[in-house]
Coordinates of C-alpha atoms and ligand atoms in Angstrom, one line a residue:
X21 CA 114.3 127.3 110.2
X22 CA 114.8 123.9 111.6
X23 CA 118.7 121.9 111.9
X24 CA 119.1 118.8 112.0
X25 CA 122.5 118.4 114.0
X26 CA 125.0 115.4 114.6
X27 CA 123.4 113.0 112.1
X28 CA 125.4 110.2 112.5
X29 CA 125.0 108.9 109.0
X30 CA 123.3 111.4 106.6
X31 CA 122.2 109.9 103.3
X32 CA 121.9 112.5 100.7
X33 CA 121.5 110.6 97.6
X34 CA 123.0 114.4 95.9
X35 CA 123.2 114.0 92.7
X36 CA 125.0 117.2 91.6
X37 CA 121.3 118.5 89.8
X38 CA 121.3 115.6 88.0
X39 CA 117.5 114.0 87.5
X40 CA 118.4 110.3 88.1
X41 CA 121.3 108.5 88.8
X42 CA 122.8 105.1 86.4
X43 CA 125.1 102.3 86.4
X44 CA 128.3 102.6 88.5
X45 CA 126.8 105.9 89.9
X46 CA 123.6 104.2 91.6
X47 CA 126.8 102.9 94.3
X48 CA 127.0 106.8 95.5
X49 CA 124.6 107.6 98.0
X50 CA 126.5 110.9 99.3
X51 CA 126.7 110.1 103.1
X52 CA 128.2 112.4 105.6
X53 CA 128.9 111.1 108.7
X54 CA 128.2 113.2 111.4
X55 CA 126.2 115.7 108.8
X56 CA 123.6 118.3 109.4
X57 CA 121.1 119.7 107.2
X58 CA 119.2 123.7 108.0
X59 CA 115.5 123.8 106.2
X60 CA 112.6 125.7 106.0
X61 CA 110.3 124.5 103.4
X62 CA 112.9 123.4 101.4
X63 CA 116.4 122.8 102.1
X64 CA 118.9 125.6 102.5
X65 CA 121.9 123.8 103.6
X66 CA 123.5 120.5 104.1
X67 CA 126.9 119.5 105.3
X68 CA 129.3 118.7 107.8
X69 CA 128.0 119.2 111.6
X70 CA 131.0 120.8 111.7
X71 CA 130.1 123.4 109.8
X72 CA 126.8 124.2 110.6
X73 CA 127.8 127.5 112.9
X74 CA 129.2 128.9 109.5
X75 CA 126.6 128.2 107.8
X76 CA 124.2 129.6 110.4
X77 CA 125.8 133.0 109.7
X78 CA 126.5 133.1 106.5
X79 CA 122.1 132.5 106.0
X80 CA 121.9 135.3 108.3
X81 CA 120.3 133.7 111.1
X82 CA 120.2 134.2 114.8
X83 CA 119.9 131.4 117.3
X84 CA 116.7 132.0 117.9
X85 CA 115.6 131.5 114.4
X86 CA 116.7 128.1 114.4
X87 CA 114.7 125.0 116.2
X88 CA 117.7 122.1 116.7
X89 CA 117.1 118.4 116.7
X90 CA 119.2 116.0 117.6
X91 CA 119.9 113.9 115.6
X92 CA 122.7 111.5 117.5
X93 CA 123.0 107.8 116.6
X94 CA 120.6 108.2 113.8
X95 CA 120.1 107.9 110.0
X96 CA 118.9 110.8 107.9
X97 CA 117.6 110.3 104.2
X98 CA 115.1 111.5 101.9
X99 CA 111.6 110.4 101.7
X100 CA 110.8 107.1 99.8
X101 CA 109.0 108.2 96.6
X102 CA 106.5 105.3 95.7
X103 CA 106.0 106.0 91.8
X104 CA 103.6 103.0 91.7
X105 CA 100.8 102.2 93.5
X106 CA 96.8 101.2 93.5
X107 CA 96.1 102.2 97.3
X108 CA 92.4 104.1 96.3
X109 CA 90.2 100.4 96.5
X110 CA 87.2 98.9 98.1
X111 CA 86.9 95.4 99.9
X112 CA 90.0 92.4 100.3
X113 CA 90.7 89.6 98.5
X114 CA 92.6 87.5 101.3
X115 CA 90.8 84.5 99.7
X116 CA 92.3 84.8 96.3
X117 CA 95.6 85.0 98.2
X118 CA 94.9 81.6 100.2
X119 CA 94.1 80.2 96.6
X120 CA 96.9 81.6 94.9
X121 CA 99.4 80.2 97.9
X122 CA 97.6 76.7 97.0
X123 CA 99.0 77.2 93.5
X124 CA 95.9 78.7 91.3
X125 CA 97.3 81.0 89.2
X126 CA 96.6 84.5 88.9
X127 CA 95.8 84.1 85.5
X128 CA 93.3 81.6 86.6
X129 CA 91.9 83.6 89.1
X130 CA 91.2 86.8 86.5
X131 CA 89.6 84.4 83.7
X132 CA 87.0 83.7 86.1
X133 CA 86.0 86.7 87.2
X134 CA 88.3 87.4 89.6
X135 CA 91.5 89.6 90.7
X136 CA 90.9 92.9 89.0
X137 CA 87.3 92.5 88.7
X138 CA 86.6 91.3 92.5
X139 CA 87.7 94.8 93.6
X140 CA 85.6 96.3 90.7
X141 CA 82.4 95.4 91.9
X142 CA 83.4 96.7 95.2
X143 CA 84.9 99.9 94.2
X144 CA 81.5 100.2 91.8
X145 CA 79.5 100.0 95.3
X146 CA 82.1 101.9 97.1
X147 CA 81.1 105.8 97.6
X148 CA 84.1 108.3 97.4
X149 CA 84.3 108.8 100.9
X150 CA 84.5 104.8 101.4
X151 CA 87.4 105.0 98.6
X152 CA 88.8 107.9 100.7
X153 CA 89.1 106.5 103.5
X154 CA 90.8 103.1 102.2
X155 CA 93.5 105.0 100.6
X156 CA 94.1 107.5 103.7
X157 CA 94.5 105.0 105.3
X158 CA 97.1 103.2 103.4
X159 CA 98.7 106.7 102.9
X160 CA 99.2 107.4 106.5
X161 CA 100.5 104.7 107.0
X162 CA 103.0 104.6 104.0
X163 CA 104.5 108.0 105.5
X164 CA 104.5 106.5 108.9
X165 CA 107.0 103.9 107.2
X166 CA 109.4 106.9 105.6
X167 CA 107.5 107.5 101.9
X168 CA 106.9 110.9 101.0
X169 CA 105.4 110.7 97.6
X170 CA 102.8 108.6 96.3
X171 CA 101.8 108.0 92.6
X172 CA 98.1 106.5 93.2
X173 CA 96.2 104.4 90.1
X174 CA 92.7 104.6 88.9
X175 CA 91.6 101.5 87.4
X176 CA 89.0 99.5 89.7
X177 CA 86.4 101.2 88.6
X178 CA 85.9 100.6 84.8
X179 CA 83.0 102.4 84.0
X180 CA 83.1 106.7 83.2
X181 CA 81.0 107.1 86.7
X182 CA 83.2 104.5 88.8
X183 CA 87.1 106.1 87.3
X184 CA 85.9 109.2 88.4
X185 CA 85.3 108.7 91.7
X186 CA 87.7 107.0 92.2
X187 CA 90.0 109.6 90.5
X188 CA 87.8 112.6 92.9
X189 CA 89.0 110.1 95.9
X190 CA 92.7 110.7 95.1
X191 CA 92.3 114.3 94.5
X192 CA 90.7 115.0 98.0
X193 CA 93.6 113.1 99.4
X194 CA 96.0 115.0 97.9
X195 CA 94.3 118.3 98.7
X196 CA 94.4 116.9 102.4
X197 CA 97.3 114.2 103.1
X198 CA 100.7 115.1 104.1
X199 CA 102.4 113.0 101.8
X200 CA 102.6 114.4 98.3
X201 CA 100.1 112.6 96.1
X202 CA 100.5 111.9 92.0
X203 CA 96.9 111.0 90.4
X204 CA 97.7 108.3 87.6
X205 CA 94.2 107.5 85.0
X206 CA 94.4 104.0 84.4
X207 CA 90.9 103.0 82.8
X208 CA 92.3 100.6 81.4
X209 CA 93.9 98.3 84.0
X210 CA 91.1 95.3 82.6
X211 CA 88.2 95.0 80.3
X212 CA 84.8 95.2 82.7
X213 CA 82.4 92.0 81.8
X214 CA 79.9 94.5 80.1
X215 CA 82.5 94.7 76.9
X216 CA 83.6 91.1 77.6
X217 CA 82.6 90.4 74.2
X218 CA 83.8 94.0 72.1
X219 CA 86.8 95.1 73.6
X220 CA 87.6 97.4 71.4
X221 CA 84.4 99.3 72.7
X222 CA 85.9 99.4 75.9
X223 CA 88.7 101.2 74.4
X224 CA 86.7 103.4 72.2
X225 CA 84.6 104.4 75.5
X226 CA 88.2 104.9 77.0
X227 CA 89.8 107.3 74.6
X228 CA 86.0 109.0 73.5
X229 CA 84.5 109.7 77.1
X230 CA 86.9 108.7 79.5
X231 CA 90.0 110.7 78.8
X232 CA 88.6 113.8 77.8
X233 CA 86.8 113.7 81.3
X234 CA 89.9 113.4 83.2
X235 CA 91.6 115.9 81.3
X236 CA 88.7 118.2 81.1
X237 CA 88.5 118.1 85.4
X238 CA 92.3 117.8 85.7
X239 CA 92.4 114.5 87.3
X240 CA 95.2 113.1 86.7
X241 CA 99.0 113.3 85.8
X242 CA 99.6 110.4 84.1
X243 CA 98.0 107.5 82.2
X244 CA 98.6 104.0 82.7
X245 CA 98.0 101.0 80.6
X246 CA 98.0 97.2 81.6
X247 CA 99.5 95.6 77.9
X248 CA 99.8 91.6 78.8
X249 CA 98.2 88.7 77.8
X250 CA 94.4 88.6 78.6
X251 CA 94.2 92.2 79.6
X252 CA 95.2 94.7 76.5
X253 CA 97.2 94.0 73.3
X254 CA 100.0 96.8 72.1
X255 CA 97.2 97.5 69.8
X256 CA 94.3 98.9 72.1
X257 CA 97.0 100.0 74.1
X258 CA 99.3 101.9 71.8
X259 CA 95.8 103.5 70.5
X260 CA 95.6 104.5 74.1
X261 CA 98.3 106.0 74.7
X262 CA 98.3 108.3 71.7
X263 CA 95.1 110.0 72.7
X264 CA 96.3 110.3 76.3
X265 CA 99.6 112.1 74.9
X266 CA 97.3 114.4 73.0
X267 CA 95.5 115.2 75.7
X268 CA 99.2 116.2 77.5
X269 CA 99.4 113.7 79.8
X270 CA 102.1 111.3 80.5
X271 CA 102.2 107.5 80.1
X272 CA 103.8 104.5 81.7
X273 CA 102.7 101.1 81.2
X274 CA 102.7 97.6 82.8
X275 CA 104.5 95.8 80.6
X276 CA 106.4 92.2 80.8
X277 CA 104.7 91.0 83.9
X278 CA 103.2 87.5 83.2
X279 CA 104.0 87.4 79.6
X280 CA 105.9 89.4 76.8
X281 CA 103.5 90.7 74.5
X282 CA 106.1 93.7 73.0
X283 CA 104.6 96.0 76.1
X284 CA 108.1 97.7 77.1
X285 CA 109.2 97.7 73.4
X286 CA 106.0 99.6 72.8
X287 CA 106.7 102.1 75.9
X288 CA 109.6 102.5 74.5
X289 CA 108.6 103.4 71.2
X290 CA 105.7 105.9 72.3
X291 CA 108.2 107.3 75.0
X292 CA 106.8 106.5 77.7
X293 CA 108.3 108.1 80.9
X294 CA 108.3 104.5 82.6
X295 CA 107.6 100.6 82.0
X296 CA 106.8 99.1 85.3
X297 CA 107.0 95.2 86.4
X298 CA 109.0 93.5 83.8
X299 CA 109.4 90.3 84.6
X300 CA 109.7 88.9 81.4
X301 CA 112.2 91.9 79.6
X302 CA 114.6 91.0 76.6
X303 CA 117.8 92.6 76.5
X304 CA 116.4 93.9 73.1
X305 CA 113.6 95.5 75.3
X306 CA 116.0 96.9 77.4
X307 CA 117.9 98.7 74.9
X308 CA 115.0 100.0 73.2
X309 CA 114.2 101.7 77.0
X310 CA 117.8 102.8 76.8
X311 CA 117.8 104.9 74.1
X312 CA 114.4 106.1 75.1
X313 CA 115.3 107.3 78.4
X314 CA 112.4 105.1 79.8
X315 CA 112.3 104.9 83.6
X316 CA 112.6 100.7 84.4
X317 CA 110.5 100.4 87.7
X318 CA 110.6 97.5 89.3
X319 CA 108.3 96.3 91.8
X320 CA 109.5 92.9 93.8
X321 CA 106.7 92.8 96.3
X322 CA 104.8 91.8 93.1
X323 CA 107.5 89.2 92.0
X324 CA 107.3 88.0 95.6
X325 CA 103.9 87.5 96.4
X326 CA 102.8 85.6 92.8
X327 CA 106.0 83.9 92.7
X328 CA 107.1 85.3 89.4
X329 CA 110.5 85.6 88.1
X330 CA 112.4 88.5 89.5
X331 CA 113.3 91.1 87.0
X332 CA 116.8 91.4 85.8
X333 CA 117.8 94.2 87.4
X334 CA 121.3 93.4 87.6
X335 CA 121.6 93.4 83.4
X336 CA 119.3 96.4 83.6
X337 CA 121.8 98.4 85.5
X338 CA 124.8 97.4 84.1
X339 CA 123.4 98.3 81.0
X340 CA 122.8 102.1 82.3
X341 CA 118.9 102.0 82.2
X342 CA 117.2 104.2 84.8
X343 CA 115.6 101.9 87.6
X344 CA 113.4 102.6 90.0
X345 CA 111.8 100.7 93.1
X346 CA 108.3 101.0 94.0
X347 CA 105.3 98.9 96.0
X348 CA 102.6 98.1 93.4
X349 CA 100.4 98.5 96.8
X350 CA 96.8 96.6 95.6
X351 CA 94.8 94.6 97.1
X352 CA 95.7 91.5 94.6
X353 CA 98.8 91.0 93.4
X354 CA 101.0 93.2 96.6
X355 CA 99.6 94.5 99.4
X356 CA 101.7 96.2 101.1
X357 CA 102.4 99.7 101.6
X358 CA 106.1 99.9 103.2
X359 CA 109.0 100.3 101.1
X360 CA 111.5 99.2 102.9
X361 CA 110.4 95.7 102.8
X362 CA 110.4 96.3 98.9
X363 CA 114.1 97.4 99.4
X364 CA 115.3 93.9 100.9
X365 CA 113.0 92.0 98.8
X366 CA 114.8 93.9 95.8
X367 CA 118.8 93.5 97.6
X368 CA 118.0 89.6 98.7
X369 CA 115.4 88.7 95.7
X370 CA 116.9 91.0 92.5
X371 CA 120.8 90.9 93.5
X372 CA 120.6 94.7 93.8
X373 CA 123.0 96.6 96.6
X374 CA 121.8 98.0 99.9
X375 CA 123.1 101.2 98.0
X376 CA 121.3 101.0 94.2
X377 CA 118.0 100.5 96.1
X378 CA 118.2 103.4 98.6
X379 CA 118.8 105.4 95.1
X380 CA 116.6 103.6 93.3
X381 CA 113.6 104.2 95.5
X382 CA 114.3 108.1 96.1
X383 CA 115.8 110.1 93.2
X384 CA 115.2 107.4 90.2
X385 CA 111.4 107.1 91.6
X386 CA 111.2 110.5 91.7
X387 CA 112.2 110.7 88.1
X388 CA 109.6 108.3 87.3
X389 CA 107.4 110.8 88.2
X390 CA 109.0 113.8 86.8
X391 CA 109.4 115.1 90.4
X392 CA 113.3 114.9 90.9
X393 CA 113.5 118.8 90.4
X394 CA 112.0 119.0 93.5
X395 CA 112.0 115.6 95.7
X396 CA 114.2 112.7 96.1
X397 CA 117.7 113.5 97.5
X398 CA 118.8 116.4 99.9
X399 CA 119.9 118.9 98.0
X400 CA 120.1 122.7 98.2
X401 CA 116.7 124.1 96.6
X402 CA 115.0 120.9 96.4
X403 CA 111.8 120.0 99.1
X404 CA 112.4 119.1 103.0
X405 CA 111.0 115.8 103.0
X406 CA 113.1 114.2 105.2
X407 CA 113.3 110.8 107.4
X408 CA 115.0 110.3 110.6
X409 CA 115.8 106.8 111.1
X410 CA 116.5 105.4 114.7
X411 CA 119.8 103.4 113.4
X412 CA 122.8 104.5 113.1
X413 CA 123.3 103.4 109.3
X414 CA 121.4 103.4 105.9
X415 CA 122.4 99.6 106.2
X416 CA 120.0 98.6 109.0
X417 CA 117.1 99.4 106.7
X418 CA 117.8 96.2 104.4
X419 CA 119.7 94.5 107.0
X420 CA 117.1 94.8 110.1
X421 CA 114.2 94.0 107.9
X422 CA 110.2 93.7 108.7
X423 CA 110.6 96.0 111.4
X424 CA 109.8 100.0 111.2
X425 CA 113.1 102.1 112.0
X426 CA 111.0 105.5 111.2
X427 CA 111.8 107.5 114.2
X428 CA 109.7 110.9 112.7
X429 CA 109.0 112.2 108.8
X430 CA 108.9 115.9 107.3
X431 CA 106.9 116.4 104.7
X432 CA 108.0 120.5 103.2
X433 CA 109.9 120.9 106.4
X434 CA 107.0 120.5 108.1
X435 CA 106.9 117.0 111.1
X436 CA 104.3 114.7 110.5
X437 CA 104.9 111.2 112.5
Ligands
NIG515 O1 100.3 96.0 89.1 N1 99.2 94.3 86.8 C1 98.1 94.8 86.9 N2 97.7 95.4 88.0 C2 98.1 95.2 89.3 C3 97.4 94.1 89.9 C4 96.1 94.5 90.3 C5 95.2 93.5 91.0 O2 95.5 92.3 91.0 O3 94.3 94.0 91.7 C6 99.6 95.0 89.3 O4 100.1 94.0 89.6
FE516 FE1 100.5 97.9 89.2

């Protein structure tokens, strides 16, 4: 059993076994000052340092059972979880960027051949060690900046052969990596230049060859559709969809993020456990997502780098809709792996508080992933994946920003930086 012991300010996002937290509550982050927390592989008990001796007894333990760190001037919180990301690539498209800063739009870019499809033809030549490596990589360093949990993509690959293995390169990570790693099928993230011309073969290879494959091997979690102008209409993708959710998996989408096409309506509508981006949501969107209990994950390193509009996430949250932070880590449109940086581009950029984004990024991603039985506050029962900060408030992450404050990371109890 380890403790953590005089925690100056311990963050535990508790949400009373509630799966996400809304509105008015997204302000309650649960500190204790001067908290503690005793864990094995999960967590047995948090509270006051105070405490801690009675609670040492009461879980029958002996002082020798118990390895103390101290946790003095320092910041305790649960792991980031990163419910959206692309981190399993080949090859760099720093060009494109230098473009892009020059004012060529993304759009642009993609019609010619570009974005998506640069990284294609180099996850196509990439072997599935190459992919590994890429994404361990980006992983390692991801925990080394405090997240815990990583949803990765398919989707550079666009061919049966290319998904795969790129799919096989995310489930070695996550039989080896210390973070915990969500595998998320997203064949259809563009249309390869082969079907250029029939689309709709594309999707028929999708939903004939593709899913089955993924489902047959076990591959992924979820399934993940890019509905927007030039990439898939709420046709293809809503036909999509429905095979994936007869195959049992779960869908999200990317939806609203350089046009409104009716994607989030449509995730709505097919009850989708997220819509991700939305940059360009209605208020009728929004409600639809309401009453759906669709996760609203919003990724402001995207907004940031491609100089979109930042999503509403003010209306979005006094409206009650679940939101949740994440990177969008890719090579093209956000390449970054550290969420912090997401959290002040989201408190400066999307007029949230220090306090909704700390939730936002922990329990409410967690949720966009199904996982917050299990991960995304410190609570009684649920996983030890903890993250010491070396300031003495939650503040300093958003405050003191592009620096790392990670002073060590637990992944099930268990120290890893
Ligand atoms: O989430 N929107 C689509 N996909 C990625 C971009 C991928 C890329 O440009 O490589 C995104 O922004
Ligand atoms: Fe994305």
């Amino acid at each position: 059993m380890t403790l953590f012991s005089n925690i100056e300010c311990l963050v535990t996002v508790n949400a009373n076994g509630e799966l996400f937290k809304v509105g008015a509550a997204m302000q309650d982050l649960g500190v204790i000052n001067n908290g503690a927390i005793l864990f094995d592989e999960k967590i047995r008990w948090v509270g006051s340092n105070n405490d801690v001796d009675a609670a040492i007894v009461d879980l029958h333990l002996g002082n020798d059972d118990v390895e103390f760190v101290d946790c003095s001037g320092q910041t305790v919180m649960p792991g980031f979880v990163d419910s959206h990301t692309h981190m399993v690539f080949a090859g760099n498209r720093a060009d494109e960027f230098a473009r892009r800063l020059q004012g060529v739009p993304y759009t642009q870019i993609a019609a010619e051949g570009g974005g998506i499809l640069t990284t294609m033809n180099a996850v196509r030549e990439a072997s599935v060690q190459e992919l590994y490596d890429v994404a361990e990589a980006l992983a390692t360093s991801a925990l080394m900046h405090g997240t815990t949990t990583i949803e990765i993509k398919s989707g550079y690959g666009l061919s049966v052969e290319s998904e795969l293995a790129q799919l096989e390169a995310i489930e070695l990570l996550r039989e080896t990596h210390e973070a915990r790693i969500v595998p998320t099928f997203m064949g259809a993230h563009d249309v390869p230049p082969e079907f250029k011309h029939a689309p709709d073969e594309y999707v028929d290879l999708l939903i004939n060859e593709m899913l089955p494959k993924v489902a047959e091997h076990n591959l992924a979690v979820f399934v993940d559709v890019f509905t927007d102008a030039g990439f898939f209409t709420v046709e293809q993708s809503t036909r999509i969809l429905l095979a994936a959710k007869k195959l049992g998996f779960l869908v999200k989408v990317h939806a609203d993020e350089i046009s409104n096409i009716g994607a989030s309506a449509m995730a709505a509508e097919l009850g989708a456990v997220s819509a991700d981006h939305l940059e360009f949501t209605t208020e009728s969107d929004m409600d639809a997502m309401l009453t759906a209990g669709t996760v609203a994950t919003l990724l402001p390193g995207t907004a940031y780098t491609l100089r979109l509009p930042y999503p509403p996430a003010r209306k979005m949250i006094e409206k009650g809709l679940t939101v949740a932070l994440a990177t969008d880590c890719n090579p093209g449109s956000c390449f970054t792996e550290n969420m912090s940086t997401v959290l002040s581009l989201a408190c400066a950029n999307m007029h949230m508080s220090i306090e909704e984004s700390i939730v936002a990024a922990t329990l409410n991603g967690a949720h966009a992933l199904r996982m917050s039985n299990s991960v995304g506050s410190i609570e009684v029962g649920k996983l030890a994946d903890l993250v010491i900060y070396d300031v003495p408030s939650y503040s300093s992450l958003v405050y003191h920003f592009g620096v790392n404050h990670v002073w060590s990371v637990w992944v099930g109890g268990e120290e890893n930086v």
